[in-house]
Structures are given as structure tokens and as C-alpha cells.
CSV table of C-alpha atoms in Angstrom, one decimal:
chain,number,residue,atom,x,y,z
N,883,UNK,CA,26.5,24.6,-10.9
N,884,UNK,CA,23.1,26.1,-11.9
N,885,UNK,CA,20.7,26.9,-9.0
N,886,UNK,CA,18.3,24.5,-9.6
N,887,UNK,CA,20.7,21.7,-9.4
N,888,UNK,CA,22.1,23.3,-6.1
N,889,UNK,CA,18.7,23.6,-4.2
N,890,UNK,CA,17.6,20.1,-5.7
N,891,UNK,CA,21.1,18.3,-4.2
N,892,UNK,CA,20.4,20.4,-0.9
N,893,UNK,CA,16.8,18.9,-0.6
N,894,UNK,CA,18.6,16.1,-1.1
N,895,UNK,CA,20.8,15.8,1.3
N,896,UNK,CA,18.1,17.3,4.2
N,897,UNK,CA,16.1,14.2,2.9
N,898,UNK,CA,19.0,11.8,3.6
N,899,UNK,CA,19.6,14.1,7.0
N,900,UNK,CA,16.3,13.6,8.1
N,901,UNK,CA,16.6,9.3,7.6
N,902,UNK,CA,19.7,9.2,9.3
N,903,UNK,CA,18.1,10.8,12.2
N,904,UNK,CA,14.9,8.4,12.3
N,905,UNK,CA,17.4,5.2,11.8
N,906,UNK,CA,19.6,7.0,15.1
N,907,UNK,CA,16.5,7.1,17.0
N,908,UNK,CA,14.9,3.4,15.8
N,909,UNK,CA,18.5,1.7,16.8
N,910,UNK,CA,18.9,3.2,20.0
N,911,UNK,CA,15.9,1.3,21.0
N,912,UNK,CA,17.5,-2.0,19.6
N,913,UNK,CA,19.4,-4.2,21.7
N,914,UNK,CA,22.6,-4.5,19.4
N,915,UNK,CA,24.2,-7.3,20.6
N,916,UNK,CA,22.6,-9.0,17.3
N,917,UNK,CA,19.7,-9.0,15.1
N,918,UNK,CA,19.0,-12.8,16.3
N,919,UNK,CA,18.5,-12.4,20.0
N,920,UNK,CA,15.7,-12.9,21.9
N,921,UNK,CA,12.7,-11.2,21.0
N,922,UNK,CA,11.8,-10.1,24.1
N,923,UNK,CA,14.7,-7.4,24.7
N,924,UNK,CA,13.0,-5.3,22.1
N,925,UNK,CA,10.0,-4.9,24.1
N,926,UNK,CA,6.1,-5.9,23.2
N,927,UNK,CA,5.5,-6.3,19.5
N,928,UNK,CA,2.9,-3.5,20.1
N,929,UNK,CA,5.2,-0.9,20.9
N,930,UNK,CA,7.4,-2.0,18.0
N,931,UNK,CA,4.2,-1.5,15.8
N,932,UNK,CA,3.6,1.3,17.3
N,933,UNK,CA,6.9,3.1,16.6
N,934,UNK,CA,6.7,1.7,12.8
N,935,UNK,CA,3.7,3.7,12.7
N,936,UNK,CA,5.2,6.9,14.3
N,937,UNK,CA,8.5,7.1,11.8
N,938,UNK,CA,6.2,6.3,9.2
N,939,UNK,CA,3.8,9.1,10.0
N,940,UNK,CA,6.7,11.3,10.6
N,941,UNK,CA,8.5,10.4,7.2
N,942,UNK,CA,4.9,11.3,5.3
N,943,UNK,CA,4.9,14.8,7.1
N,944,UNK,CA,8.2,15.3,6.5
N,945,UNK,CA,8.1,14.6,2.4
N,946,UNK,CA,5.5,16.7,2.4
N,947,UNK,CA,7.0,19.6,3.3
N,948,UNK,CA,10.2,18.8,1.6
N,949,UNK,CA,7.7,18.6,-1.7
N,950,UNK,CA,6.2,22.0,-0.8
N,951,UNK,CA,9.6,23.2,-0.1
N,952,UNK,CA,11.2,22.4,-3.2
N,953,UNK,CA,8.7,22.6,-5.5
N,954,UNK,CA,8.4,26.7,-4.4
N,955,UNK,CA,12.2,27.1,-5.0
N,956,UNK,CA,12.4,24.3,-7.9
N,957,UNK,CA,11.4,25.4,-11.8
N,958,UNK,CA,9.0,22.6,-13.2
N,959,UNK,CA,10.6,19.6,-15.2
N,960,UNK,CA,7.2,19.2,-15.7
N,961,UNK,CA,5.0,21.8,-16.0
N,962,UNK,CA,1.6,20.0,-17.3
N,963,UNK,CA,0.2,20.1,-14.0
N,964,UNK,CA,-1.3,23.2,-14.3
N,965,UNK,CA,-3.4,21.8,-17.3
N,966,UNK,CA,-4.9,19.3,-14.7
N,967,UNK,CA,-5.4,21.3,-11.8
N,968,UNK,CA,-7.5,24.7,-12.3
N,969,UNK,CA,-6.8,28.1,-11.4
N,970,UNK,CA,-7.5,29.1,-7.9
N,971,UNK,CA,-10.2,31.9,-6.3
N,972,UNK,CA,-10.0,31.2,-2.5
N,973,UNK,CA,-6.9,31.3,0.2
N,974,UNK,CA,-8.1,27.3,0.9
N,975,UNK,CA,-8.2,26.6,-3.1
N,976,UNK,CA,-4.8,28.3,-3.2
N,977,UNK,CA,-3.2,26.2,-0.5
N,978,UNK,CA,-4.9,23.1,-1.3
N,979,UNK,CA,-3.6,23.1,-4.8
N,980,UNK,CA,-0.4,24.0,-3.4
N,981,UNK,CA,0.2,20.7,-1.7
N,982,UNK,CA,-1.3,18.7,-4.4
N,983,UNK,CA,0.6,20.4,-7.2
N,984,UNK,CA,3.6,19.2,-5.8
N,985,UNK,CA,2.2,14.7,-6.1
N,986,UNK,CA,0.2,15.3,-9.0
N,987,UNK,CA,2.5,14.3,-11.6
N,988,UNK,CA,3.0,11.4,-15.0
N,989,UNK,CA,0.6,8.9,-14.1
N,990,UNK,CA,-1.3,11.2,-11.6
N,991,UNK,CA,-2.5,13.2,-14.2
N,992,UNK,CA,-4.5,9.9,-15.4
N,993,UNK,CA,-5.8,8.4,-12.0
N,994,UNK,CA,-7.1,12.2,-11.1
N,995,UNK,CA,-9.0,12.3,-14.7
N,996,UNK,CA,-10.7,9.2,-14.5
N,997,UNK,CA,-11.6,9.4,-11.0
N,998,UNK,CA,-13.4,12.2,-12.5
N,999,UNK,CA,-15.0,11.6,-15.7
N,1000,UNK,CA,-14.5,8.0,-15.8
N,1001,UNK,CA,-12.7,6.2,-18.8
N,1002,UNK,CA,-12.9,8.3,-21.2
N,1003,UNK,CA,-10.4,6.8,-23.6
N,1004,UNK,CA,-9.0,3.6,-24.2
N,1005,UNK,CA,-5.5,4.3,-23.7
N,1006,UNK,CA,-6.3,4.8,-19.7
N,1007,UNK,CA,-6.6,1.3,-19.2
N,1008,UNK,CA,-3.3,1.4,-18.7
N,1009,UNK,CA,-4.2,2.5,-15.0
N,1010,UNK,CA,-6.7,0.5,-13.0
N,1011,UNK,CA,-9.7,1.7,-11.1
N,1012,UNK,CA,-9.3,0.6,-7.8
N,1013,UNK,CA,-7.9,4.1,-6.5
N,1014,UNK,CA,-9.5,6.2,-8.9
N,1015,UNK,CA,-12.9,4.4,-7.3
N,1016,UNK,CA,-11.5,5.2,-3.7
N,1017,UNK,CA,-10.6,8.9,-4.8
N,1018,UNK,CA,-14.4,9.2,-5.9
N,1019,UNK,CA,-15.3,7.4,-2.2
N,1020,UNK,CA,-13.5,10.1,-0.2
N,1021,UNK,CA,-14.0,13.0,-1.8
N,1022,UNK,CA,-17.9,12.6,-1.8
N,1023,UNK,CA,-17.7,11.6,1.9
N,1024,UNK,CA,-15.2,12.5,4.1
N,1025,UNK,CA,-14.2,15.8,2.3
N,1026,UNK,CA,-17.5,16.5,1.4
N,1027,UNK,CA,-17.6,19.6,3.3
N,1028,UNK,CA,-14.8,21.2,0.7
N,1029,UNK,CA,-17.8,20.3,-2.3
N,1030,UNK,CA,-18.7,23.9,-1.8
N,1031,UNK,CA,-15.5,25.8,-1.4
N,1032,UNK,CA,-12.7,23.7,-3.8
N,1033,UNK,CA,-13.0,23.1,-7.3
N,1034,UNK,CA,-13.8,19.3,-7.6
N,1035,UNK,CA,-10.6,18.2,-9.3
N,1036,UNK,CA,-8.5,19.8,-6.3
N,1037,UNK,CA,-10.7,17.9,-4.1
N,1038,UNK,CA,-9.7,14.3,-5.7
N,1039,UNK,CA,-6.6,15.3,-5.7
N,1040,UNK,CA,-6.1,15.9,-1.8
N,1041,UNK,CA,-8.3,12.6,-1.7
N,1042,UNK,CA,-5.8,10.6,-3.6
N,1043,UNK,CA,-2.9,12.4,-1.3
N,1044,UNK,CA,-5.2,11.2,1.8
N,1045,UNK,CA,-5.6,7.5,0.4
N,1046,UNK,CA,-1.7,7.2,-0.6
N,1047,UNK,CA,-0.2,8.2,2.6
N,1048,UNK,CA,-2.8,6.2,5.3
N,1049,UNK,CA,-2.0,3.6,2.9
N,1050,UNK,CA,1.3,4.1,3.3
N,1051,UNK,CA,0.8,3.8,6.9
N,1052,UNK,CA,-0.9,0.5,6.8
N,1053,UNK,CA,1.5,-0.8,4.6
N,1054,UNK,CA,4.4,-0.4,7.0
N,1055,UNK,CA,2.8,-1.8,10.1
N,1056,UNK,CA,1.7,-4.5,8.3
N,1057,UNK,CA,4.8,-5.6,7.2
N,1058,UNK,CA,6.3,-5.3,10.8
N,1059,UNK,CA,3.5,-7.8,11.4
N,1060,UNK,CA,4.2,-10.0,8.2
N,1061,UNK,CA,8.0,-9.9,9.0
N,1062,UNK,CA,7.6,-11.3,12.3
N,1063,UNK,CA,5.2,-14.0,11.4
N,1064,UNK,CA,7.7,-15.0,8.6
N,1065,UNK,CA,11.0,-14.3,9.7
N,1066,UNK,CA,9.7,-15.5,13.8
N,1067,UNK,CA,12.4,-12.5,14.6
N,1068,UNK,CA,11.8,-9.7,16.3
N,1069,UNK,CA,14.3,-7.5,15.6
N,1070,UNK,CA,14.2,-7.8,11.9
N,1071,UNK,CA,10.6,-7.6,10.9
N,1072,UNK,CA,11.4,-4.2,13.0
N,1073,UNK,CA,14.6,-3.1,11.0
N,1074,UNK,CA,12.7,-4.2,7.7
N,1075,UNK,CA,9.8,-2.3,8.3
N,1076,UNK,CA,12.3,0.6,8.8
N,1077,UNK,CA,13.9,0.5,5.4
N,1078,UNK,CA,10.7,0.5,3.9
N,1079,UNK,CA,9.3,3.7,5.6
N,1080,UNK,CA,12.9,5.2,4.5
N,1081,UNK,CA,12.7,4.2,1.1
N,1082,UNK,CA,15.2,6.1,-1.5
N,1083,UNK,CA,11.7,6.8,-3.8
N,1084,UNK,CA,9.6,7.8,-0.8
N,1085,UNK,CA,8.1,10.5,-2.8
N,1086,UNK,CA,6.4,8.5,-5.5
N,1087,UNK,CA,4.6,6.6,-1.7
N,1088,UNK,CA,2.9,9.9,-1.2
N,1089,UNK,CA,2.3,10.7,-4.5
N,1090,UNK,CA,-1.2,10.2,-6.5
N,1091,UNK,CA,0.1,6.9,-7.5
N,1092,UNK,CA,-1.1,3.2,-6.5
N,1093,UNK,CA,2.2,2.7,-4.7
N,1094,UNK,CA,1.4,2.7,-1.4
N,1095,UNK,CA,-2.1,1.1,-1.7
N,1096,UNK,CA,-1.0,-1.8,-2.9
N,1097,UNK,CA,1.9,-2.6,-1.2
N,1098,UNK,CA,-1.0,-2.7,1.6
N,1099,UNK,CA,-3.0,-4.8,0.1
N,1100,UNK,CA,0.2,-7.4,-0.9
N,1101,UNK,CA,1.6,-7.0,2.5
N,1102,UNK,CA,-2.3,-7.7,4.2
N,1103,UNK,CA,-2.7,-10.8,1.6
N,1104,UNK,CA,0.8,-12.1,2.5
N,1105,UNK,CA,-0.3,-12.2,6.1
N,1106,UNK,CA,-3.0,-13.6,6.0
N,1107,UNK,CA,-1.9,-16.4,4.1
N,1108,UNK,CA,1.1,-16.7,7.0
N,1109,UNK,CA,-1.7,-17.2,9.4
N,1110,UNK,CA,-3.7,-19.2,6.7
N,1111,UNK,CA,-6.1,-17.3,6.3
N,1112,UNK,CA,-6.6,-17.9,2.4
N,1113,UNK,CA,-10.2,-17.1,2.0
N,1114,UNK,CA,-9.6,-13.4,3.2
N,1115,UNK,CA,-6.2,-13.4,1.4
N,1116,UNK,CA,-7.6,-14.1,-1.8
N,1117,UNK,CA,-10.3,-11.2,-1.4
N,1118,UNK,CA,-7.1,-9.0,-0.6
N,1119,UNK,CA,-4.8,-10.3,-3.9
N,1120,UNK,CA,-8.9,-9.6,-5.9
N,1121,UNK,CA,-8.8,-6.0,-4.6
N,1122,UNK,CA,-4.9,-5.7,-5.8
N,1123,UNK,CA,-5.7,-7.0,-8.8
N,1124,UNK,CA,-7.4,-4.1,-9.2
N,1125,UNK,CA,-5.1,-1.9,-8.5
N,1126,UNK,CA,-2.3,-2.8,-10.5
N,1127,UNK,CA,-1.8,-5.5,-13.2
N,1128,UNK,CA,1.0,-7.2,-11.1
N,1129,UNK,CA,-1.7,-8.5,-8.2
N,1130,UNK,CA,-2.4,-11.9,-10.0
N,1131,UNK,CA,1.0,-13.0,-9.6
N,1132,UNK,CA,1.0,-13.1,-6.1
N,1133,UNK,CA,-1.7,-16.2,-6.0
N,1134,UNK,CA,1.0,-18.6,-6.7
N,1135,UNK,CA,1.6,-18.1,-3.0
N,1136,UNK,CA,-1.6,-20.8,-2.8
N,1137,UNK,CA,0.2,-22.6,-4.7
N,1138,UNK,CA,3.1,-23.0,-2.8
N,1139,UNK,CA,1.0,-23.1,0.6
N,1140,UNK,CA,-0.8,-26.1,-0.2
N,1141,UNK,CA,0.3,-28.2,-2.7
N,1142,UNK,CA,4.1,-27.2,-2.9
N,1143,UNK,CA,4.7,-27.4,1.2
N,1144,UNK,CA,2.0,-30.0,1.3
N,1145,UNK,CA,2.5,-32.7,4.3
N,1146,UNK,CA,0.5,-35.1,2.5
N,1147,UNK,CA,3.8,-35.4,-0.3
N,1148,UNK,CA,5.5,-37.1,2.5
N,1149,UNK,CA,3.3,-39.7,3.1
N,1150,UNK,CA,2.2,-39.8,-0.6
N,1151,UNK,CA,-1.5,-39.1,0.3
N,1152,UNK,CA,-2.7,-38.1,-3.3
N,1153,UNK,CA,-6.0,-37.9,-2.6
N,1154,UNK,CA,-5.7,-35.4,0.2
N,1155,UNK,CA,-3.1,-33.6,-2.3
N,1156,UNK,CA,-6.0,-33.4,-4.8
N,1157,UNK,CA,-8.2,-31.8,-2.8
N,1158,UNK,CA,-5.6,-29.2,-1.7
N,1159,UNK,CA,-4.6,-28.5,-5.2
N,1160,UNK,CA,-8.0,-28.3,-5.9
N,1161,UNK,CA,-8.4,-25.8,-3.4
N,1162,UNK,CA,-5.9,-24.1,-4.0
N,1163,UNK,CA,-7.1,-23.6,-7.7
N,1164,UNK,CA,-10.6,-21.7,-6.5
N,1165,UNK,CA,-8.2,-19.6,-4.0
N,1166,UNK,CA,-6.1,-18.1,-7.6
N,1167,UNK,CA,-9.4,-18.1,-9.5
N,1168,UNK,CA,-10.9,-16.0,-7.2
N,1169,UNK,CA,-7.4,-14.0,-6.7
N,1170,UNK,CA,-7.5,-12.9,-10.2
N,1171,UNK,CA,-11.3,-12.0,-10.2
N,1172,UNK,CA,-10.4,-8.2,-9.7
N,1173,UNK,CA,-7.9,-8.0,-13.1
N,1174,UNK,CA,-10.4,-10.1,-15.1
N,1175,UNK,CA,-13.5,-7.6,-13.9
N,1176,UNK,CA,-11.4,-4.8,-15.4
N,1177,UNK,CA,-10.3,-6.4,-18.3
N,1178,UNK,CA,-14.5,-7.5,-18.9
N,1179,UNK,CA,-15.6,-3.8,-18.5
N,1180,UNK,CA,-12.9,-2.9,-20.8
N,1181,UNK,CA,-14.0,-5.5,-23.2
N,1182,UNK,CA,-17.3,-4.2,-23.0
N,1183,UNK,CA,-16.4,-0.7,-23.7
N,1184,UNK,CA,-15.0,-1.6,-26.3
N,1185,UNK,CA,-16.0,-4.2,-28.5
N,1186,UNK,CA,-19.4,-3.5,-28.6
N,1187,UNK,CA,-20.9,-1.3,-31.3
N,1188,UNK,CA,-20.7,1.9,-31.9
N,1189,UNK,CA,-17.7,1.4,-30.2
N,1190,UNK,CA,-16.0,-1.3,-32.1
N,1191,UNK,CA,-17.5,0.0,-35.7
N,1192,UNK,CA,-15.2,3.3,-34.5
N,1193,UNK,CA,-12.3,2.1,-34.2
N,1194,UNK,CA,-9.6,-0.2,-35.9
N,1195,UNK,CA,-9.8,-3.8,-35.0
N,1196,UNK,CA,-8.9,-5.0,-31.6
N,1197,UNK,CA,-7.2,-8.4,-31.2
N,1198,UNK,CA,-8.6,-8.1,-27.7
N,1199,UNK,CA,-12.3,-8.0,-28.9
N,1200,UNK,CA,-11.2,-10.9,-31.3
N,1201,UNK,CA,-9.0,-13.1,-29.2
N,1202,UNK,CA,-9.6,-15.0,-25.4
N,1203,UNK,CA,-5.6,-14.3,-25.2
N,1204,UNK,CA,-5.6,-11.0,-25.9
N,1205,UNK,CA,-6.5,-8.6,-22.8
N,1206,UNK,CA,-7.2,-4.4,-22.9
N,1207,UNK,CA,-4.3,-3.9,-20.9
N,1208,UNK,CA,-1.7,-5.9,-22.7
N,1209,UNK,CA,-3.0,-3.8,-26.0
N,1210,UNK,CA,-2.7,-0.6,-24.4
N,1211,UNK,CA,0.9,-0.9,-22.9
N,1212,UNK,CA,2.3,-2.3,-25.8
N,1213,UNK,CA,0.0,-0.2,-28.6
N,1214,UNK,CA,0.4,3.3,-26.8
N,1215,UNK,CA,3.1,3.1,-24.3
N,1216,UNK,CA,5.5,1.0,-26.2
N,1217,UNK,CA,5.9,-1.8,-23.4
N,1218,UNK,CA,6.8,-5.3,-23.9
N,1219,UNK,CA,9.3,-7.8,-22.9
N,1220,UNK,CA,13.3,-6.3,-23.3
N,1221,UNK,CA,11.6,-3.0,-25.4
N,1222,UNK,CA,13.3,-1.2,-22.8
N,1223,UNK,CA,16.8,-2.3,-23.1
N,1224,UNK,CA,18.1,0.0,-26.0
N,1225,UNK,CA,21.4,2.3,-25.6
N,1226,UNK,CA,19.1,5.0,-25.3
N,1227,UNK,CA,18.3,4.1,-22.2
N,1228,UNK,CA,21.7,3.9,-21.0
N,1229,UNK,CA,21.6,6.8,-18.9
N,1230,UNK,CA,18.4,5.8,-16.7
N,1231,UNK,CA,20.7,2.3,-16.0
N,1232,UNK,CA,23.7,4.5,-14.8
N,1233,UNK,CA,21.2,6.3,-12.9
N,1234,UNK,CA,19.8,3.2,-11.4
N,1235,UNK,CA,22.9,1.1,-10.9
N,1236,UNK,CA,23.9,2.1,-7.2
N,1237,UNK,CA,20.7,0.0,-6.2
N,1238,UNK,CA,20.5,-2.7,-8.5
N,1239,UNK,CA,24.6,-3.2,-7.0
N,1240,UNK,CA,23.3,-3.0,-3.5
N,1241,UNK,CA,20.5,-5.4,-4.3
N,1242,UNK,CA,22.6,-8.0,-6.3
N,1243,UNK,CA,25.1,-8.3,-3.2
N,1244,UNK,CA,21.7,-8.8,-0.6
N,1245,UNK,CA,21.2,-12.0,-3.0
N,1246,UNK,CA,24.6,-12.8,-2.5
N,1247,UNK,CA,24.7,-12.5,0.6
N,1248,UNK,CA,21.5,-14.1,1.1
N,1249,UNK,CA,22.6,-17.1,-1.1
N,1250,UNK,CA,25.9,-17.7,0.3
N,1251,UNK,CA,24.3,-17.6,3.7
N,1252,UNK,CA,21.6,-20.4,3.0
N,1253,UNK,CA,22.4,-21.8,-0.3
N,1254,UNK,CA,20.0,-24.7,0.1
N,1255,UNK,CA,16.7,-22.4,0.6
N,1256,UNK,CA,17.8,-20.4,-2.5
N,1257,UNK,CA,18.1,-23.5,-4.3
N,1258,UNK,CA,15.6,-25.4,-3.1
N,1259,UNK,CA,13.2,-22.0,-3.3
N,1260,UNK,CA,12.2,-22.2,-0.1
């Protein structure tokens, strides 16, 4: 077996090592006599946040050495990050870039370059701003003081390392939160909270990537609208919106709220159900507000001469149901609905089967245990 294979299995199976020994610890504190008694033999649902927010901690520490680890024994699949990341002069510079060579990879490359010069070209409106923006926020505030020593880049990187992992952070304790709002159970808003922080593609959570930050902003949206909250909820789905394209489609969660689960169905009150659909409708508009801002600047950029005079025509500049983003993916990354499902791809299915087999029997499982909520959707 070549070497490279050999260290990458062993990093590997310290990775899986490491898991297993959180998921000892975590269950040693549960009460196993069931994952449905009383909520009260776990302890206070602040300790229980508390220790989500320890393991996840832990976990971030512990893929980051396993990252600096492997990456110093590892050859490069990739070796492009040294076109991004400049050339060191300093001890810090050196070890700084160390740690951030290891996350800045793929789609890294393009949240580290327009965080700083912007967008530059159309094709990176593939990746939205809200983390580039925060990358900018952090590295001309709280890592200020490395202006002087660390070459700018380097310093956007460790800032989008810093933003990932708190993130990260926040992300799991709030779903410990939104699991036991949700699920009213104790034990399993704990365990869940636990698989997440052990994720199989914990990496790509630490990594430059929008990940982690918006899973905390989903997670905090999702709350909120548990404790009906929907004003602040929107705001949060706004701000995903802007992080990745996928945001919007977590408004229909209004939707459902308070027109689907409506009382006034039962006693056929359709004025009241009205006014709740028509609150309901503001609460999506204003959901989406952070995609359509992006999609408007991109507009802007370009469909307005010079720009558009240098450049082919756009059906975006041309058509209210064309977007930026739905041109780019599809006009230089090749996405849209089924493209990806050729035999060439074959391999990356074998690859991914062991979980897509492991989540098709949860929804089995689920289904055969409540058939009525699965098909009644909720």
C-alpha cells in the first residue's frame, strides 16, 4: 500500500478513535434505561449545553491538529493553495500559514479572494458574501494587531478559521436547544447534538467554508420560530440567505406555522386565517431579502454599461426569472437539475453510499415508527 494511503487511513482511524472516546464519555453521563425517560435524570439543561459546548470545542481542537498533522506527512492532492497564500518572512507568518494551509482549499480559495478584493469576476457569484463580509469584519478588528506583522491574505484566512469554528460552536448548542424545544426530550436533543459535533465531514466545519455559519444561523431561525419568535427568525433566514443560496427555502417554515397548523382551520375562521397567511407572506418576503440583495448587486454589476457592452448577453440582465446565481452555476460550474447523475460519477456514489444506506433506513425507521406524521408531514 503506498505511504500516503497508509498515513491517510491511520489519520483516519485516530479520527474515528478520538469520536468513540467523546461518545464513551457523553453516554456515561446518560441514564440508559432509555432515550424517553424523564428529563430530569440527565441533569439541568444547562449542564447538558454546557457539555455540547465542551465536546464541540474539543472536536475543533482536535481536527485541527489532525489537519496540521496530516497535512505535514500528507503530499498535496491539491497543491493550489500555495498560489493563494504568499510566501512567508516571520516565525508567526510561518505558523500562521501553517494552520490555514491545511482549511484553505476548493471553494476557500474564492471566499479568501473576495473577502479581499471584492468581486472581481462574475463567476464568484457562485459564493455569497455574508462570510467573506465577516472575514473583512474580523480581520480589521479583532486581529488587527497581526495588520503589521502577517501578510493580509494570511490574516483573512485565520479570520475565516476563527468565524467557522465559533460558528461551529454556536451551531451545536443551538441545536441542543432546538432539539429540546422540538423533540420536548431531553435526552435526545443531547444525543443529536452529539452526532452533529462528531460529524463524518467534520473537517469541511472548520474549514474556510460557509458550513458551520449557517447551520447557525438555520439552527437560531428554527428556534426561534419554535418559540415564535418569527420577526427575529426571519432576520436570521435574511442573513442565511446570504450565506448560501439554500436559506430561502427554510421560510416555508411560516408557512407551515401559521397557516398550515393554524387553529383557526378547525373552527373555519377564514378571516383570522387571512390575516395569518398574510402574515406569514411579509415573514418569507422579508426571509428572502438577503438572496435578492445579492442577486440586485449582482445585477448591478453587471448589466449596466460598460459592464454589459463587455460581455455576451445575460438572460439575467434580460429576464425577472433569470437570477446571477442560477447563470453562474449552470454557465461555469456545469450545475443543474440530474447534471450530476452520469456513470462518470459512479465512483463518488460508491464513495457516498455507506451514508445515504444509513440515512435511508433512519427514514425507515422513522416511517414505520410513526407512519401517520410521515404521511400526514407533520
Amino acid at each position: 500500500m503506498p505511504k500516503h494511503i497508509t498515513l491517510l487511513l491511520l489519520s483516519r482511524l485516530d479520527f474515528l478513535f478520538w469520536h468513540l472516546y467523546f461518545f464513551t464519555i457523553s453516554f456515561a453521563d446518560l441514564d440508559m434505561g432509555g432515550l424517553h425517560g424523564p428529563a430530569g435524570a440527565l441533569g439541568s439543561a444547562l449542564d447538558r449545553r454546557w457539555s455540547v459546548v465542551k465536546y464541540a470545542v474539543v472536536s475543533r481542537a482536535i481536527v485541527l491538529v489532525l489537519g496540521v498533522v496530516s497535512n505535514a506527512i500528507i503530499s498535496d492532492y491539491d497543491a493550489s493553495t500555495g498560489l493563494v497564500l504568499p510566501d512567508t518572512s516571520s516565525a508567526l507568518e510561518s505558523v500562521l500559514r501553517t494552520v490555514a494551509h491545511v482549511f484553505v482549499r476548493w471553494d476557500s480559495f474564492y471566499f479568501l479572494h473576495i473577502a479581499d478584493a471584492g468581486y472581481a469576476h462574475e463567476q464568484e457569484h457562485a459564493f455569497f458574501p455574508l462570510l467573506p463580509l465577516l472575514m473583512r469584519l474580523v480581520a480589521g478588528t479583532v486581529l488587527m494587531p497581526l495588520a503589521g506583522w502577517v501578510d493580509r491574505r494570511i490574516v483573512l484566512a485565520i479570520a475565516g478559521l476563527v468565524i467557522s469554528n465559533i460558528s461551529f460552536v454556536f451551531a451545536a448548542a443551538t441545536l441542543y436547544v432546538l432539539g429540546r424545544a422540538t423533540l420536548r426530550n431531553e435526552r435526545l436533543a443531547y444525543v443529536a447534538a452529539l452526532l452533529f459535533v462528531a460529524a463524518p465531514a467534520s473537517a469541511f466545519m472548520s474549514a474556510v467554508y460557509t458550513e458551520s455559519l449557517f447551520a447557525w444561523l438555520v439552527f437560531s431561525a428554527l428556534l426561534l420560530i419554535a418559540q415564535r419568535q418569527y420577526a427575529w427568525a426571519a432576520l436570521c433566514l435574511s442573513a442565511s440567505g446570504l450565506c448560501r443560496s439554500n436559506g430561502i427555502l427554510y421560510a416555508g417554515f411560516f408557512v407551515w406555522d401559521l397557516v398550515v397548523c393554524s387553529d383557526a382551520w378547525r373552527g373555519r375562521h377564514y378571516a383570522a386565517l387571512a390575516i395569518q397567511a398574510v402574515r406569514a407572506a411579509v415573514l418569507v418576503a422579508v426571509s428572502t431579502l438577503g438572496f435578492a440583495a445579492f442577486q440586485a448587486y449582482g445585477h448591478r454589476t453587471f448589466c449596466q454599461p460598460p459592464a454589459e457592452a463587455a460581455a455576451a448577453p445575460r438572460p439575467y440582465c434580460h429576464s425577472a426569472l433569470s437570477t446571477v446565481y442560477g447563470f453562474v452555476q449552470a454557465e461555469y460550474w456545469d450545475v443543474g437539475f440530474l447534471k450530476y447523475y452520469t456513470v462518470q460519477q459512479l465512483p463518488n456514489f460508491a464513495l457516498a453510499a455507506p451514508m445515504v444506506v444509513l440515512s435511508l433506513a433512519g427514514l425507515y425507521t422513522y416511517a414505520a415508527y410513526d407512519p401517520l406524521r410521515v404521511a400526514t408531514l407533520g
